[in-house]
GROMACS .gro file of C-alpha atoms in nm:
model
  188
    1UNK     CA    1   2.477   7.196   0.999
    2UNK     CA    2   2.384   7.042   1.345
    3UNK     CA    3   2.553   6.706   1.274
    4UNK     CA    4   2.780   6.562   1.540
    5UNK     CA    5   3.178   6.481   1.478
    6UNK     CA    6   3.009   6.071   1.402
    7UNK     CA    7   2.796   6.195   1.110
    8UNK     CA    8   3.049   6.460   0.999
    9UNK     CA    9   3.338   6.235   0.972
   10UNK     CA   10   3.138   5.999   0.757
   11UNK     CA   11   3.046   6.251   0.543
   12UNK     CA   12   3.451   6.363   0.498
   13UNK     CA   13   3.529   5.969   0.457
   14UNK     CA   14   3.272   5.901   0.149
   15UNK     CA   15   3.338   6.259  -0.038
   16UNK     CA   16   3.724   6.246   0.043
   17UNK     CA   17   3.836   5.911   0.118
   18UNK     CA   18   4.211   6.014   0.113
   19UNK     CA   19   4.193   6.231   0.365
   20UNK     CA   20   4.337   6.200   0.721
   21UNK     CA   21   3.996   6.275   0.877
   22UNK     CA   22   4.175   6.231   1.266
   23UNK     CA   23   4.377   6.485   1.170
   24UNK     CA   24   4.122   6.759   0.981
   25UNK     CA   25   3.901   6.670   1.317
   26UNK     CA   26   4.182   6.742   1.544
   27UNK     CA   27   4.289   7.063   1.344
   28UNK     CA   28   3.912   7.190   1.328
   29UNK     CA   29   3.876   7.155   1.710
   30UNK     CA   30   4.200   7.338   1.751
   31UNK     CA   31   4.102   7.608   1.544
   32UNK     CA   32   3.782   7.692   1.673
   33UNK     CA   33   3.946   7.702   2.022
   34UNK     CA   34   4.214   7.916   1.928
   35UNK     CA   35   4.060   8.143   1.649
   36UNK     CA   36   3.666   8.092   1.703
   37UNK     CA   37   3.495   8.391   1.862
   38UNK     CA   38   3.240   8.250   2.048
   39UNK     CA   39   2.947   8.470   2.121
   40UNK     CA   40   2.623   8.424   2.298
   41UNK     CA   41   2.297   8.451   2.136
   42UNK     CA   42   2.073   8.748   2.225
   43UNK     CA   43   1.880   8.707   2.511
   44UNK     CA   44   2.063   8.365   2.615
   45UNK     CA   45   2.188   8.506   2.986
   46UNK     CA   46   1.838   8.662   3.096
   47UNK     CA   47   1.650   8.319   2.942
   48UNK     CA   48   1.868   8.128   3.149
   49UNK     CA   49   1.909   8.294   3.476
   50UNK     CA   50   1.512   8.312   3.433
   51UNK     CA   51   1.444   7.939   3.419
   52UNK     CA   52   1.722   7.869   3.693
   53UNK     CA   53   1.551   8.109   3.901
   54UNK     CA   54   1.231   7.953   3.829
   55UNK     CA   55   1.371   7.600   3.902
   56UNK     CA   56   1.360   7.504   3.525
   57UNK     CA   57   1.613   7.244   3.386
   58UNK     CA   58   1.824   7.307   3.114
   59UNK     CA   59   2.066   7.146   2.891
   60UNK     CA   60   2.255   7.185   2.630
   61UNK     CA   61   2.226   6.957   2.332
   62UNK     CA   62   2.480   7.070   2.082
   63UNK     CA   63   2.645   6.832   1.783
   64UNK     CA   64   3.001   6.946   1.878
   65UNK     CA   65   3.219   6.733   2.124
   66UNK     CA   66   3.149   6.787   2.502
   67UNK     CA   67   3.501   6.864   2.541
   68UNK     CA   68   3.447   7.155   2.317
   69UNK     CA   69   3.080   7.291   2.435
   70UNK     CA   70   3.219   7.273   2.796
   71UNK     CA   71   3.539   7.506   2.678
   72UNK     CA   72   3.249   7.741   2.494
   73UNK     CA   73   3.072   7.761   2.730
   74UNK     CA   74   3.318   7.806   3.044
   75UNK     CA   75   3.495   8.094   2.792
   76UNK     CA   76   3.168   8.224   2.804
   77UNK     CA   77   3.064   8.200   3.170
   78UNK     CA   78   2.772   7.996   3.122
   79UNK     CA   79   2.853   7.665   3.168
   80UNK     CA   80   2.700   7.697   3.568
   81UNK     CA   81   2.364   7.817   3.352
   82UNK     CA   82   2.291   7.447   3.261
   83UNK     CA   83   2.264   7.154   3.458
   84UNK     CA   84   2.362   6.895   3.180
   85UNK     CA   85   2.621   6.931   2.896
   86UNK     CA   86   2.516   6.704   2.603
   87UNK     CA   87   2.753   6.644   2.297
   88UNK     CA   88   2.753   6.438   2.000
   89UNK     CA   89   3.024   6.256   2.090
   90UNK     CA   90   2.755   6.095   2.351
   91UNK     CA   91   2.526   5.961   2.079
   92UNK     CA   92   2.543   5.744   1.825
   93UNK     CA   93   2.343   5.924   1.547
   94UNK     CA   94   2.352   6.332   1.501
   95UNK     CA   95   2.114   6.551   1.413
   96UNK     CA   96   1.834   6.524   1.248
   97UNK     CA   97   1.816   6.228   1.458
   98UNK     CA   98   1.644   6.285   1.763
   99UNK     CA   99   1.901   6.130   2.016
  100UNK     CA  100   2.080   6.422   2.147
  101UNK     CA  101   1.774   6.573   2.263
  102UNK     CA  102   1.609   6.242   2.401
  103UNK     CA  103   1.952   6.197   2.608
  104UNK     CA  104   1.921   6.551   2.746
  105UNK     CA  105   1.605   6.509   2.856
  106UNK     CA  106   1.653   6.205   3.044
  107UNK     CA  107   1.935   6.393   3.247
  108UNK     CA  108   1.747   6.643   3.309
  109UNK     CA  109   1.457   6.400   3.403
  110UNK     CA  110   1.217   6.591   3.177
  111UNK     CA  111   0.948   6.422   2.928
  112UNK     CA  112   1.040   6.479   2.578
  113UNK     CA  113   0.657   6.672   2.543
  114UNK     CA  114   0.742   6.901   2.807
  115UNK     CA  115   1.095   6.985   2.656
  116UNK     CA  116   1.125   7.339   2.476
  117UNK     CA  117   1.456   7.367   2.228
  118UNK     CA  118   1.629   7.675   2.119
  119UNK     CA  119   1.772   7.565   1.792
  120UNK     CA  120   1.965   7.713   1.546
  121UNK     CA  121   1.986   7.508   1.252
  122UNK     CA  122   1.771   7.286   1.019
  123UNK     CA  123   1.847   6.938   1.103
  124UNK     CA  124   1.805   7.030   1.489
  125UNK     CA  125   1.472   7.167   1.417
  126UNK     CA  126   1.412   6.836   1.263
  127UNK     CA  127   1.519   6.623   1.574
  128UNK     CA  128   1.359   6.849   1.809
  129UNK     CA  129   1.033   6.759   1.618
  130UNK     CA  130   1.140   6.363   1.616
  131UNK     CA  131   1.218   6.378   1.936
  132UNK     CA  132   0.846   6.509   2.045
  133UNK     CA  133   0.968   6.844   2.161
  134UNK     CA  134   0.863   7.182   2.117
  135UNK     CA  135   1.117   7.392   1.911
  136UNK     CA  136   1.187   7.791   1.865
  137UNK     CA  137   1.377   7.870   1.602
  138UNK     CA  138   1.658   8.140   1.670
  139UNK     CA  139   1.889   8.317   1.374
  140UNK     CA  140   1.779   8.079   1.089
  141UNK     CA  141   1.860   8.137   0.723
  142UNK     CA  142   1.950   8.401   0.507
  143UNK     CA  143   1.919   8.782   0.636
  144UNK     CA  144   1.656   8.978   0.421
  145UNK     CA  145   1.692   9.365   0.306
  146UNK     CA  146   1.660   9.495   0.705
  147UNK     CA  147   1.899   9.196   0.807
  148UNK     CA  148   1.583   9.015   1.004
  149UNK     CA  149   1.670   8.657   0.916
  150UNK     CA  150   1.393   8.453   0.798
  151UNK     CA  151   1.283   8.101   0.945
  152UNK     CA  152   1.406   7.817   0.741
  153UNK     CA  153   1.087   7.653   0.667
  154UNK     CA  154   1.046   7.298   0.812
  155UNK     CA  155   0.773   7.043   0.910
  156UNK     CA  156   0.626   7.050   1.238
  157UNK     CA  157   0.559   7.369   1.526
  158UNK     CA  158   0.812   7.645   1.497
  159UNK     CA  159   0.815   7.985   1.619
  160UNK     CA  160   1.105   8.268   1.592
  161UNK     CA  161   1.033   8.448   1.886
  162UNK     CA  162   1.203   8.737   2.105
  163UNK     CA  163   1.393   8.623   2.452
  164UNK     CA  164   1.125   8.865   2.612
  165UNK     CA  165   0.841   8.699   2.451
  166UNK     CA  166   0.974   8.301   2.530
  167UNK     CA  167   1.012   8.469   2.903
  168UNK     CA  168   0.645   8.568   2.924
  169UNK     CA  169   0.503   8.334   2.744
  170UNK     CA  170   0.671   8.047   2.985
  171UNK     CA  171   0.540   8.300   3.296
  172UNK     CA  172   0.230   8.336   3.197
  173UNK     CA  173   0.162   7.893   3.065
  174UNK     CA  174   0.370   7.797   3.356
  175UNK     CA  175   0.310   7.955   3.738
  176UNK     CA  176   0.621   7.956   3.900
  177UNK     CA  177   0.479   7.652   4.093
  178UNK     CA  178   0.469   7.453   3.722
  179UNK     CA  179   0.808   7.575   3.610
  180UNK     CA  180   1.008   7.296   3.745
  181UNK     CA  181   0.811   7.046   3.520
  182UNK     CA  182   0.885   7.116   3.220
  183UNK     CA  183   1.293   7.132   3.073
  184UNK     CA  184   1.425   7.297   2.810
  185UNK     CA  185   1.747   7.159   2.597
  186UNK     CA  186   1.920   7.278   2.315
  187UNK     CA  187   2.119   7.585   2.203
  188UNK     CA  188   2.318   7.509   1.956
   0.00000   0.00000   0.00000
């Protein structure tokens, strides 16, 4: 949904105001460390090494706790990919608000217009936009007959577009020289 714990937790508390919602959280964070396969997106290593080879930025800007993106990401072998680690526990308002990604980009130094996001939900599509940053879209909605999944539709720029294809584009916009101006944030 691309909410952080903050927004979630108010949702629980005015659709089940009986329920313990320290407790769900706690049991939810356990069970995605203990039971959640975490997998990386297509293309996510070669993107990355890329842009840190190229002196790009990059952060990740996810809803979920930093105490959990940082165990995702170290389970994955990642976590030395990024230079910041963003949660929503760091912000006061979630997605679709822009926050997260305004906070990543300061600590990555980058201007929100030069920012590209990989997103893969809705309401971070929507911040992206809020926050003045370029978006690609990445595994959205439902899959159709050949199990391509379709962009969600939303206001504002957005492109579903190959890790190959983000890779040249970026080479080709952006000499090596230029790179290290622009950021990118997001992924997840």
């Amino acid at each position: 949904c691309g909410t952080n714990k903050a927004g979630w937790t108010a949702y629980l508390k005015r659709n089940f105001p009986t329920l313990d919602t320290d407790f769900f959280n706690k049991t939810v964070e356990d069970y995605f460390k203990t039971h959640h396969i975490v997998e990386a997106k297509k293309g996510m290593f070669e993107l990355l090494e890329f842009l840190k080879e190229n002196g790009v930025k990059t952060a990740v800007a996810s809803g979920g706790t930093t105490k959990l993106i940082k165990y995702n990401f170290d389970k994955l072998g990642a976590t030395d990919l990024f230079c910041e680690l963003v949660g929503g526990d760091m912000v006061e308002n979630g997605k679709p608000a822009p926050d997260i990604f305004l906070l990543a980009a300061e600590k990555i130094g980058a201007k929100p217009s030069r920012c590209f996001v990989f997103e893969d939900s809705k309401n971070g599509i929507i911040a992206a936009h809020k926050a003045g940053m370029k978006c690609i879209g990445m595994e959205l909605g439902e899959p159709d007959a050949s199990g391509r999944r379709k962009p969600v539709p939303v206001e504002g720029e957005f492109r579903m577009l190959e890790v190959d294809t983000v890779i040249s584009a970026i080479g080709q916009k952006y000499a090596p020289s230029g790179l290290e101006e622009i950021g990118t944030t997001g992924w997840g």
